[in-house]
PDB file of C-alpha atoms in Angstrom:
ATOM      1  CA  MET A  11     -41.521   8.865  33.989  1.00 36.00           C
ATOM      2  CA  SER A  12     -40.732   6.737  30.722  1.00 44.00           C
ATOM      3  CA  ASP A  13     -37.739   7.789  28.766  1.00 54.00           C
ATOM      4  CA  SER A  14     -38.294  10.063  25.953  1.00 59.00           C
ATOM      5  CA  LEU A  15     -38.200   9.008  22.260  1.00 48.00           C
ATOM      6  CA  GLU A  16     -34.798  10.528  22.015  1.00 53.00           C
ATOM      7  CA  GLU A  17     -33.223   8.489  24.896  1.00 54.00           C
ATOM      8  CA  LEU A  18     -35.105   5.138  23.678  1.00 44.00           C
ATOM      9  CA  LEU A  19     -33.672   5.715  20.145  1.00 47.00           C
ATOM     10  CA  ALA A  20     -30.246   6.580  21.444  1.00 55.00           C
ATOM     11  CA  ALA A  21     -30.391   3.506  23.780  1.00 48.00           C
ATOM     12  CA  SER A  22     -31.249   1.213  20.772  1.00 49.00           C
ATOM     13  CA  ARG A  23     -28.711   2.755  18.226  1.00 63.00           C
ATOM     14  CA  LYS A  24     -25.781   0.145  17.550  1.00 75.00           C
ATOM     15  CA  PRO A  25     -22.421   1.744  18.745  1.00 83.00           C
ATOM     16  CA  ALA A  26     -20.083   2.991  15.938  1.00 93.00           C
ATOM     17  CA  GLU A  27     -16.980   0.995  15.002  1.00 96.00           C
ATOM     18  CA  PHE A  28     -14.248   3.081  13.346  1.00 98.00           C
ATOM     19  CA  ILE A  29     -11.679   0.471  12.197  1.00 98.00           C
ATOM     20  CA  LEU A  30      -8.439   2.183  11.471  1.00 98.00           C
ATOM     21  CA  SER A  31      -6.308   1.617   8.307  1.00 98.00           C
ATOM     22  CA  ALA A  32      -3.879   3.646   6.104  1.00 97.00           C
ATOM     23  CA  PHE A  33      -2.090   3.785   2.841  1.00 96.00           C
ATOM     24  CA  GLY A  34       1.056   2.218   3.756  1.00 95.00           C
ATOM     25  CA  ASP A  35       2.947   3.676   1.001  1.00 94.00           C
ATOM     26  CA  GLU A  36       2.560   7.053   2.793  1.00 93.00           C
ATOM     27  CA  ILE A  37       5.272   5.659   5.375  1.00 94.00           C
ATOM     28  CA  ALA A  38       7.730   4.086   3.071  1.00 94.00           C
ATOM     29  CA  SER A  39       8.223   2.239  -0.223  1.00 95.00           C
ATOM     30  CA  ASP A  40       9.198  -0.909   1.488  1.00 97.00           C
ATOM     31  CA  LEU A  41       6.310  -2.906   2.638  1.00 98.00           C
ATOM     32  CA  ASP A  42       7.936  -4.391   5.414  1.00 98.00           C
ATOM     33  CA  GLU A  43       8.764  -0.926   6.629  1.00 97.00           C
ATOM     34  CA  GLN A  44       5.172   0.144   6.160  1.00 98.00           C
ATOM     35  CA  LEU A  45       3.652  -2.835   8.023  1.00 98.00           C
ATOM     36  CA  LYS A  46       6.151  -2.189  11.122  1.00 97.00           C
ATOM     37  CA  VAL A  47       4.867   1.439  11.493  1.00 97.00           C
ATOM     38  CA  LEU A  48       1.349   0.288  11.175  1.00 98.00           C
ATOM     39  CA  GLU A  49       1.801  -2.407  13.878  1.00 97.00           C
ATOM     40  CA  GLU A  50       3.695   0.119  16.168  1.00 96.00           C
ATOM     41  CA  GLU A  51       0.429   2.560  15.944  1.00 96.00           C
ATOM     42  CA  GLY A  52      -1.972  -0.500  16.566  1.00 96.00           C
ATOM     43  CA  ILE A  53      -3.418  -0.333  12.978  1.00 98.00           C
ATOM     44  CA  ARG A  54      -4.340  -3.714  11.950  1.00 98.00           C
ATOM     45  CA  PHE A  55      -5.262  -2.960   8.411  1.00 98.00           C
ATOM     46  CA  ILE A  56      -3.674  -1.498   5.333  1.00 98.00           C
ATOM     47  CA  GLU A  57      -4.890   0.006   2.002  1.00 98.00           C
ATOM     48  CA  LEU A  58      -2.672  -1.369  -0.362  1.00 98.00           C
ATOM     49  CA  ARG A  59      -1.552   1.134  -3.090  1.00 97.00           C
ATOM     50  CA  SER A  60       1.872   0.512  -3.777  1.00 97.00           C
ATOM     51  CA  ALA A  61       4.939  -1.335  -2.412  1.00 98.00           C
ATOM     52  CA  TRP A  62       8.565  -1.406  -3.467  1.00 97.00           C
ATOM     53  CA  GLY A  63       7.927   1.616  -6.027  1.00 95.00           C
ATOM     54  CA  LYS A  64       5.382  -0.932  -7.820  1.00 97.00           C
ATOM     55  CA  ASN A  65       1.739   0.130  -8.311  1.00 97.00           C
ATOM     56  CA  VAL A  66      -0.655  -2.562  -6.926  1.00 98.00           C
ATOM     57  CA  ALA A  67      -2.081  -2.992 -10.428  1.00 98.00           C
ATOM     58  CA  ASP A  68       1.460  -4.216 -11.446  1.00 98.00           C
ATOM     59  CA  PHE A  69       2.108  -6.881  -8.837  1.00 98.00           C
ATOM     60  CA  SER A  70       3.160 -10.124 -10.051  1.00 98.00           C
ATOM     61  CA  ASP A  71       2.147 -13.299  -8.470  1.00 98.00           C
ATOM     62  CA  GLU A  72       5.535 -13.517  -6.822  1.00 98.00           C
ATOM     63  CA  ASP A  73       4.913 -10.128  -5.396  1.00 98.00           C
ATOM     64  CA  LEU A  74       1.593 -11.383  -4.188  1.00 98.00           C
ATOM     65  CA  LYS A  75       3.125 -14.378  -2.415  1.00 98.00           C
ATOM     66  CA  GLN A  76       5.694 -12.038  -0.919  1.00 98.00           C
ATOM     67  CA  ILE A  77       2.834  -9.484   0.341  1.00 98.00           C
ATOM     68  CA  GLU A  78       0.933 -12.513   1.803  1.00 98.00           C
ATOM     69  CA  MET A  79       3.888 -13.671   3.788  1.00 98.00           C
ATOM     70  CA  LEU A  80       4.390 -10.094   5.199  1.00 98.00           C
ATOM     71  CA  LEU A  81       0.898  -9.702   5.887  1.00 98.00           C
ATOM     72  CA  ALA A  82       0.675 -12.728   7.944  1.00 98.00           C
ATOM     73  CA  THR A  83       4.088 -11.827   9.851  1.00 98.00           C
ATOM     74  CA  HIS A  84       2.488  -8.742  10.990  1.00 98.00           C
ATOM     75  CA  SER A  85      -0.994  -9.960  11.349  1.00 98.00           C
ATOM     76  CA  ILE A  86      -2.307  -7.126   9.237  1.00 98.00           C
ATOM     77  CA  GLY A  87      -5.201  -7.318   6.956  1.00 98.00           C
ATOM     78  CA  VAL A  88      -5.997  -5.615   3.479  1.00 98.00           C
ATOM     79  CA  SER A  89      -8.865  -2.974   4.081  1.00 98.00           C
ATOM     80  CA  ALA A  90      -8.969  -2.315   0.460  1.00 98.00           C
ATOM     81  CA  ILE A  91      -7.058  -2.475  -2.631  1.00 98.00           C
ATOM     82  CA  GLY A  92      -6.052   1.387  -3.373  1.00 98.00           C
ATOM     83  CA  SER A  93      -6.430   1.036  -7.153  1.00 98.00           C
ATOM     84  CA  PRO A  94      -5.762   3.657  -9.620  1.00 97.00           C
ATOM     85  CA  ILE A  95      -8.675   2.321 -11.812  1.00 98.00           C
ATOM     86  CA  GLY A  96     -10.356   5.189 -13.403  1.00 98.00           C
ATOM     87  CA  LYS A  97      -7.686   7.735 -12.783  1.00 97.00           C
ATOM     88  CA  VAL A  98      -7.065   8.025 -16.633  1.00 97.00           C
ATOM     89  CA  PRO A  99      -8.596  10.186 -19.203  1.00 98.00           C
ATOM     90  CA  ILE A 100     -12.291   9.489 -20.224  1.00 98.00           C
ATOM     91  CA  THR A 101     -11.116   9.780 -23.691  1.00 98.00           C
ATOM     92  CA  ALA A 102      -8.431   7.127 -23.376  1.00 97.00           C
ATOM     93  CA  PRO A 103      -9.346   3.649 -24.851  1.00 98.00           C
ATOM     94  CA  PHE A 104     -11.504   1.635 -22.332  1.00 98.00           C
ATOM     95  CA  GLU A 105      -9.997  -1.965 -23.009  1.00 98.00           C
ATOM     96  CA  PRO A 106      -6.518  -1.503 -21.407  1.00 98.00           C
ATOM     97  CA  GLU A 107      -8.334   0.011 -18.259  1.00 98.00           C
ATOM     98  CA  LEU A 108     -10.815  -2.789 -18.392  1.00 98.00           C
ATOM     99  CA  GLN A 109      -8.161  -5.266 -18.628  1.00 98.00           C
ATOM    100  CA  ARG A 110      -6.175  -3.618 -15.640  1.00 98.00           C
ATOM    101  CA  PHE A 111      -9.160  -3.977 -13.682  1.00 98.00           C
ATOM    102  CA  GLU A 112      -9.714  -7.615 -14.126  1.00 98.00           C
ATOM    103  CA  ARG A 113      -6.182  -7.883 -12.781  1.00 98.00           C
ATOM    104  CA  ILE A 114      -7.061  -5.777  -9.582  1.00 98.00           C
ATOM    105  CA  LEU A 115     -10.158  -8.139  -9.085  1.00 98.00           C
ATOM    106  CA  GLU A 116      -7.654 -11.150  -9.049  1.00 98.00           C
ATOM    107  CA  ILE A 117      -5.388  -9.344  -6.598  1.00 98.00           C
ATOM    108  CA  ALA A 118      -8.209  -8.314  -4.359  1.00 98.00           C
ATOM    109  CA  ASP A 119      -9.552 -11.631  -4.080  1.00 98.00           C
ATOM    110  CA  TRP A 120      -5.953 -13.138  -3.661  1.00 98.00           C
ATOM    111  CA  LEU A 121      -5.197 -10.783  -0.647  1.00 98.00           C
ATOM    112  CA  GLY A 122      -8.840 -11.243   0.928  1.00 98.00           C
ATOM    113  CA  SER A 123      -9.780  -7.401   0.437  1.00 98.00           C
ATOM    114  CA  SER A 124     -13.574  -6.814   0.228  1.00 97.00           C
ATOM    115  CA  TYR A 125     -13.089  -3.321  -1.332  1.00 98.00           C
ATOM    116  CA  ILE A 126     -11.490  -1.634  -4.346  1.00 98.00           C
ATOM    117  CA  ARG A 127     -11.193   1.988  -4.547  1.00 98.00           C
ATOM    118  CA  LEU A 128     -11.541   3.408  -7.911  1.00 98.00           C
ATOM    119  CA  PHE A 129     -12.127   6.807  -9.736  1.00 98.00           C
ATOM    120  CA  SER A 130     -14.696   8.059 -12.387  1.00 98.00           C
ATOM    121  CA  PHE A 131     -12.048   9.231 -15.364  1.00 98.00           C
ATOM    122  CA  PHE A 132     -10.458  12.568 -15.945  1.00 98.00           C
ATOM    123  CA  MET A 133     -12.358  15.041 -17.756  1.00 97.00           C
ATOM    124  CA  PRO A 134     -10.722  16.843 -20.807  1.00 96.00           C
ATOM    125  CA  GLU A 135      -9.785  20.300 -19.244  1.00 91.00           C
ATOM    126  CA  GLU A 136      -9.703  21.981 -22.552  1.00 92.00           C
ATOM    127  CA  GLU A 137     -13.556  21.371 -22.739  1.00 93.00           C
ATOM    128  CA  GLY A 138     -14.503  23.014 -19.647  1.00 91.00           C
ATOM    129  CA  GLU A 139     -17.593  22.405 -17.849  1.00 92.00           C
ATOM    130  CA  GLY A 140     -19.279  21.079 -20.881  1.00 95.00           C
ATOM    131  CA  ALA A 141     -17.163  17.947 -20.643  1.00 96.00           C
ATOM    132  CA  TYR A 142     -19.349  16.874 -17.811  1.00 97.00           C
ATOM    133  CA  ALA A 143     -22.440  16.688 -19.666  1.00 96.00           C
ATOM    134  CA  ARG A 144     -20.876  15.214 -22.665  1.00 97.00           C
ATOM    135  CA  TYR A 145     -19.174  12.209 -21.433  1.00 98.00           C
ATOM    136  CA  ARG A 146     -21.588  11.268 -18.500  1.00 98.00           C
ATOM    137  CA  GLY A 147     -23.073   8.507 -20.428  1.00 98.00           C
ATOM    138  CA  GLU A 148     -19.415   6.921 -21.147  1.00 98.00           C
ATOM    139  CA  VAL A 149     -18.599   7.452 -17.375  1.00 98.00           C
ATOM    140  CA  ILE A 150     -21.821   5.705 -16.208  1.00 98.00           C
ATOM    141  CA  ARG A 151     -21.241   2.811 -18.818  1.00 98.00           C
ATOM    142  CA  ARG A 152     -17.809   2.056 -17.776  1.00 98.00           C
ATOM    143  CA  LEU A 153     -18.654   1.960 -14.210  1.00 98.00           C
ATOM    144  CA  GLU A 154     -21.685  -0.205 -14.710  1.00 98.00           C
ATOM    145  CA  ARG A 155     -19.200  -2.466 -16.360  1.00 98.00           C
ATOM    146  CA  PHE A 156     -16.882  -2.472 -13.662  1.00 98.00           C
ATOM    147  CA  ALA A 157     -19.578  -3.385 -11.128  1.00 98.00           C
ATOM    148  CA  GLU A 158     -20.773  -6.242 -13.215  1.00 98.00           C
ATOM    149  CA  LEU A 159     -17.485  -7.641 -13.053  1.00 98.00           C
ATOM    150  CA  ALA A 160     -16.936  -7.099  -9.646  1.00 98.00           C
ATOM    151  CA  GLN A 161     -20.271  -8.981  -8.577  1.00 97.00           C
ATOM    152  CA  PRO A 162     -19.152 -12.567  -8.705  1.00 97.00           C
ATOM    153  CA  TYR A 163     -16.193 -11.775  -6.584  1.00 97.00           C
ATOM    154  CA  GLY A 164     -18.416 -10.297  -4.095  1.00 97.00           C
ATOM    155  CA  LEU A 165     -16.327  -7.244  -4.048  1.00 98.00           C
ATOM    156  CA  ILE A 166     -17.560  -3.693  -3.483  1.00 98.00           C
ATOM    157  CA  LEU A 167     -16.202  -0.987  -5.458  1.00 98.00           C
ATOM    158  CA  LEU A 168     -15.493   2.470  -3.593  1.00 98.00           C
ATOM    159  CA  HIS A 169     -15.773   5.416  -6.010  1.00 98.00           C
ATOM    160  CA  GLU A 170     -13.491   8.367  -4.477  1.00 98.00           C
ATOM    161  CA  ASN A 171     -14.218  11.785  -5.170  1.00 98.00           C
ATOM    162  CA  GLU A 172     -11.199  13.328  -6.602  1.00 95.00           C
ATOM    163  CA  LYS A 173     -10.320  16.767  -8.216  1.00 94.00           C
ATOM    164  CA  GLY A 174     -10.620  16.656 -12.081  1.00 94.00           C
ATOM    165  CA  ILE A 175     -12.606  13.303 -12.449  1.00 98.00           C
ATOM    166  CA  TYR A 176     -16.441  13.168 -13.414  1.00 98.00           C
ATOM    167  CA  GLY A 177     -17.256  12.476  -9.664  1.00 98.00           C
ATOM    168  CA  ASP A 178     -15.317  15.447  -8.045  1.00 97.00           C
ATOM    169  CA  THR A 179     -18.561  17.401  -6.617  1.00 98.00           C
ATOM    170  CA  ALA A 180     -20.895  15.897  -4.322  1.00 98.00           C
ATOM    171  CA  GLU A 181     -23.804  16.262  -6.943  1.00 98.00           C
ATOM    172  CA  ARG A 182     -21.858  14.205  -9.558  1.00 98.00           C
ATOM    173  CA  CYS A 183     -20.909  11.593  -7.288  1.00 98.00           C
ATOM    174  CA  ALA A 184     -24.408  11.174  -6.177  1.00 98.00           C
ATOM    175  CA  ASN A 185     -25.250  11.016  -9.722  1.00 98.00           C
ATOM    176  CA  ILE A 186     -22.865   8.264 -10.550  1.00 98.00           C
ATOM    177  CA  LEU A 187     -24.065   6.095  -7.641  1.00 98.00           C
ATOM    178  CA  ASP A 188     -27.833   6.456  -8.106  1.00 98.00           C
ATOM    179  CA  SER A 189     -27.362   6.058 -12.050  1.00 98.00           C
ATOM    180  CA  VAL A 190     -25.309   2.705 -11.750  1.00 98.00           C
ATOM    181  CA  GLY A 191     -27.645   1.813  -8.960  1.00 97.00           C
ATOM    182  CA  SER A 192     -25.524  -1.247  -8.028  1.00 97.00           C
ATOM    183  CA  SER A 193     -25.001  -2.703  -4.617  1.00 95.00           C
ATOM    184  CA  ASN A 194     -21.234  -3.484  -5.862  1.00 96.00           C
ATOM    185  CA  LEU A 195     -20.526   0.289  -6.220  1.00 98.00           C
ATOM    186  CA  ARG A 196     -20.302   2.541  -2.995  1.00 98.00           C
ATOM    187  CA  ALA A 197     -18.856   5.807  -1.777  1.00 98.00           C
ATOM    188  CA  VAL A 198     -15.576   6.296   0.013  1.00 98.00           C
ATOM    189  CA  PHE A 199     -15.844   9.873   1.580  1.00 98.00           C
ATOM    190  CA  ASP A 200     -12.671  11.747   1.369  1.00 98.00           C
ATOM    191  CA  PRO A 201     -13.129  15.452   2.993  1.00 98.00           C
ATOM    192  CA  ALA A 202      -9.666  17.105   1.884  1.00 97.00           C
ATOM    193  CA  ASN A 203     -10.675  16.133  -1.886  1.00 97.00           C
ATOM    194  CA  PHE A 204     -14.173  17.756  -1.363  1.00 98.00           C
ATOM    195  CA  VAL A 205     -12.241  20.918  -0.074  1.00 98.00           C
ATOM    196  CA  GLN A 206      -9.854  21.071  -3.015  1.00 96.00           C
ATOM    197  CA  CYS A 207     -12.682  21.002  -5.162  1.00 96.00           C
ATOM    198  CA  GLY A 208     -14.635  23.960  -3.400  1.00 97.00           C
ATOM    199  CA  VAL A 209     -16.918  21.768  -1.759  1.00 98.00           C
ATOM    200  CA  LYS A 210     -17.583  21.825   1.849  1.00 98.00           C
ATOM    201  CA  PRO A 211     -17.565  18.386   3.199  1.00 98.00           C
ATOM    202  CA  PHE A 212     -20.005  18.029   5.768  1.00 98.00           C
ATOM    203  CA  SER A 213     -22.312  21.038   5.136  1.00 97.00           C
ATOM    204  CA  GLU A 214     -22.649  20.224   1.107  1.00 98.00           C
ATOM    205  CA  ALA A 215     -21.344  16.909   0.462  1.00 98.00           C
ATOM    206  CA  TYR A 216     -22.346  14.409   3.366  1.00 98.00           C
ATOM    207  CA  PRO A 217     -26.151  15.238   3.139  1.00 98.00           C
ATOM    208  CA  LEU A 218     -26.026  14.020  -0.372  1.00 98.00           C
ATOM    209  CA  LEU A 219     -24.022  11.128   0.007  1.00 98.00           C
ATOM    210  CA  GLU A 220     -24.702  10.071   3.710  1.00 97.00           C
ATOM    211  CA  ASN A 221     -26.725   6.926   2.353  1.00 96.00           C
ATOM    212  CA  HIS A 222     -23.936   5.912  -0.023  1.00 97.00           C
ATOM    213  CA  VAL A 223     -20.958   6.091   2.254  1.00 98.00           C
ATOM    214  CA  THR A 224     -19.304   2.705   2.961  1.00 98.00           C
ATOM    215  CA  TYR A 225     -15.465   3.751   3.637  1.00 98.00           C
ATOM    216  CA  LEU A 226     -13.711   6.719   4.708  1.00 98.00           C
ATOM    217  CA  HIS A 227     -10.483   8.521   3.735  1.00 97.00           C
ATOM    218  CA  VAL A 228      -8.976  10.934   6.129  1.00 97.00           C
ATOM    219  CA  LYS A 229      -7.044  14.084   5.339  1.00 96.00           C
ATOM    220  CA  ASP A 230      -7.685  17.729   5.796  1.00 96.00           C
ATOM    221  CA  ALA A 231      -6.998  20.843   3.844  1.00 96.00           C
ATOM    222  CA  PHE A 232      -7.591  24.419   3.417  1.00 97.00           C
ATOM    223  CA  PHE A 233      -9.912  25.934   0.666  1.00 98.00           C
ATOM    224  CA  ALA A 234      -7.494  28.808  -0.153  1.00 97.00           C
ATOM    225  CA  ASP A 235      -4.465  26.670  -1.467  1.00 95.00           C
ATOM    226  CA  GLY A 236      -5.643  23.199  -1.132  1.00 93.00           C
ATOM    227  CA  ARG A 237      -2.767  22.569   1.419  1.00 93.00           C
ATOM    228  CA  VAL A 238      -3.047  19.133   3.276  1.00 94.00           C
ATOM    229  CA  VAL A 239      -2.826  19.151   7.054  1.00 95.00           C
ATOM    230  CA  VAL A 240      -3.700  16.513   9.781  1.00 95.00           C
ATOM    231  CA  ALA A 241      -7.350  15.741  10.661  1.00 96.00           C
ATOM    232  CA  GLY A 242      -9.171  18.793  12.589  1.00 96.00           C
ATOM    233  CA  GLU A 243      -6.478  21.475  11.516  1.00 96.00           C
ATOM    234  CA  GLY A 244      -8.118  22.389   8.256  1.00 97.00           C
ATOM    235  CA  GLU A 245     -11.541  23.275   6.843  1.00 98.00           C
ATOM    236  CA  GLY A 246     -12.508  19.663   5.955  1.00 98.00           C
ATOM    237  CA  GLU A 247     -15.199  19.594   8.585  1.00 98.00           C
ATOM    238  CA  VAL A 248     -13.525  16.028   9.490  1.00 98.00           C
ATOM    239  CA  GLU A 249     -14.879  16.070  13.303  1.00 98.00           C
ATOM    240  CA  GLN A 250     -18.598  16.923  11.921  1.00 98.00           C
ATOM    241  CA  VAL A 251     -18.180  14.181   9.475  1.00 98.00           C
ATOM    242  CA  LEU A 252     -16.802  11.773  11.932  1.00 98.00           C
ATOM    243  CA  ALA A 253     -19.345  12.970  14.512  1.00 97.00           C
ATOM    244  CA  ALA A 254     -22.286  12.208  12.326  1.00 97.00           C
ATOM    245  CA  LEU A 255     -21.035   8.789  11.349  1.00 97.00           C
ATOM    246  CA  ASN A 256     -20.550   8.159  14.903  1.00 96.00           C
ATOM    247  CA  GLN A 257     -24.310   9.111  15.856  1.00 95.00           C
ATOM    248  CA  LYS A 258     -25.467   7.038  12.932  1.00 94.00           C
ATOM    249  CA  GLY A 259     -23.642   3.833  14.318  1.00 95.00           C
ATOM    250  CA  TYR A 260     -21.182   3.875  11.227  1.00 97.00           C
ATOM    251  CA  ALA A 261     -19.455   0.538  11.314  1.00 96.00           C
ATOM    252  CA  GLY A 262     -16.392   0.698   8.868  1.00 97.00           C
ATOM    253  CA  PHE A 263     -12.729   1.612   7.798  1.00 98.00           C
ATOM    254  CA  VAL A 264     -11.346   4.928   8.473  1.00 98.00           C
ATOM    255  CA  SER A 265      -8.224   5.159   6.149  1.00 98.00           C
ATOM    256  CA  LEU A 266      -5.474   7.667   6.841  1.00 96.00           C
ATOM    257  CA  GLU A 267      -3.955   9.075   3.873  1.00 91.00           C
ATOM    258  CA  PRO A 268      -2.315  11.881   5.143  1.00 88.00           C
ATOM    259  CA  HIS A 269      -0.381  13.514   2.025  1.00 77.00           C
ATOM    260  CA  LEU A 270       1.778  15.590   4.466  1.00 76.00           C
ATOM    261  CA  SER A 271       5.203  15.601   2.841  1.00 66.00           C
ATOM    262  CA  ALA A 272       4.031  15.353  -0.840  1.00 53.00           C
ATOM    263  CA  ALA A 273       0.660  15.180  -2.642  1.00 54.00           C
ATOM    264  CA  GLY A 274       0.238  14.522  -6.356  1.00 56.00           C
ATOM    265  CA  ARG A 275      -2.357  13.434  -8.911  1.00 58.00           C
ATOM    266  CA  TYR A 276      -1.283   9.625  -8.439  1.00 52.00           C
ATOM    267  CA  GLY A 277      -0.367   9.407  -4.620  1.00 60.00           C
ATOM    268  CA  GLY A 278       1.216  11.028  -1.701  1.00 61.00           C
ATOM    269  CA  PHE A 279       3.862  10.720   1.116  1.00 63.00           C
ATOM    270  CA  SER A 280       4.336  11.545   4.646  1.00 72.00           C
ATOM    271  CA  GLY A 281       7.111   9.439   6.054  1.00 84.00           C
ATOM    272  CA  PRO A 282       7.202   7.730   9.431  1.00 89.00           C
ATOM    273  CA  GLN A 283       7.233  10.923  11.687  1.00 91.00           C
ATOM    274  CA  LEU A 284       4.488  12.727  10.018  1.00 92.00           C
ATOM    275  CA  PHE A 285       2.319   9.689   9.681  1.00 93.00           C
ATOM    276  CA  HIS A 286       2.767   9.342  13.385  1.00 93.00           C
ATOM    277  CA  GLU A 287       1.282  13.021  13.742  1.00 94.00           C
ATOM    278  CA  ALA A 288      -1.664  12.099  11.677  1.00 94.00           C
ATOM    279  CA  VAL A 289      -2.272   9.004  13.449  1.00 96.00           C
ATOM    280  CA  ASN A 290      -2.506  10.911  16.875  1.00 96.00           C
ATOM    281  CA  ALA A 291      -4.649  13.796  15.340  1.00 96.00           C
ATOM    282  CA  LEU A 292      -7.227  11.345  13.925  1.00 97.00           C
ATOM    283  CA  LYS A 293      -7.251   9.628  17.468  1.00 97.00           C
ATOM    284  CA  GLY A 294      -7.647  13.046  19.027  1.00 97.00           C
ATOM    285  CA  VAL A 295     -10.613  14.018  16.921  1.00 97.00           C
ATOM    286  CA  LEU A 296     -12.189  10.381  17.700  1.00 97.00           C
ATOM    287  CA  GLU A 297     -11.842  10.873  21.340  1.00 96.00           C
ATOM    288  CA  LYS A 298     -13.149  14.436  21.193  1.00 96.00           C
ATOM    289  CA  ILE A 299     -16.494  12.882  19.674  1.00 96.00           C
ATOM    290  CA  GLY A 300     -16.663  10.094  22.016  1.00 95.00           C
ATOM    291  CA  ALA A 301     -15.750   7.136  19.608  1.00 94.00           C
ATOM    292  CA  ASN A 302     -13.239   4.699  20.033  1.00 87.00           C
ATOM    293  CA  PRO A 303     -11.006   3.334  17.331  1.00 93.00           C
ATOM    294  CA  SER A 304     -10.480  -0.185  16.703  1.00 90.00           C
TER     295      SER A 304
END
């Protein structure tokens, strides 16, 4: 008897590849310590957000030379530049942010990263829901400009869903990506951030963003208070998201951003021990769904 269509499709489907990365500054401020812990955990990539208490956007050329040396010493690559671009009020002047973005492009190119994480600007809280309609056009215009500038570098911009910015809900994330319509602007999917916006990550967000997802941030959270926990222990439907990506043959980065000790508007921290727990939890979820991290 011939194989069923489902069996044939399953046999022809490419296996998924979940490449582990992490925000190293969740471990420590010192970059060498960040890289040592990643190396101990068998994680071969870092999402570079800050080092030595300095944000990635503020790295000097001398900083970049030191970073290059440390990355080579530990044989660790840069999965993405965890930039703060777009994490400013939409009402702020655009030119300073544009200049900062141009420096981020240089940094990503220097360090050999293919991806830059960014955001879609904070909405004025005092204007309520009306702000989203009022500033939509300006958000799209700014993101179009970012995508245009990234194109000559061959870099992919990753829009992250984040509470308080224009692209906080799945609908608005999809609207951004569809409206800009650039192959240089894709989605980084963060389950915990969706939870903190009252959105069910797999049930509600994933169906709208499935075809845009190019990168994944891993942290989990609870709807009641937004508290962040390790993967699989909250209500972020992390297992379902990973299982769907596994079934689809996802090949890309899965970046840990645990936020287990501290979580703020511009970053988070876990420390080495809690980071270790976050790694084990993620590996446990991947094992449960039959996926092997690399």
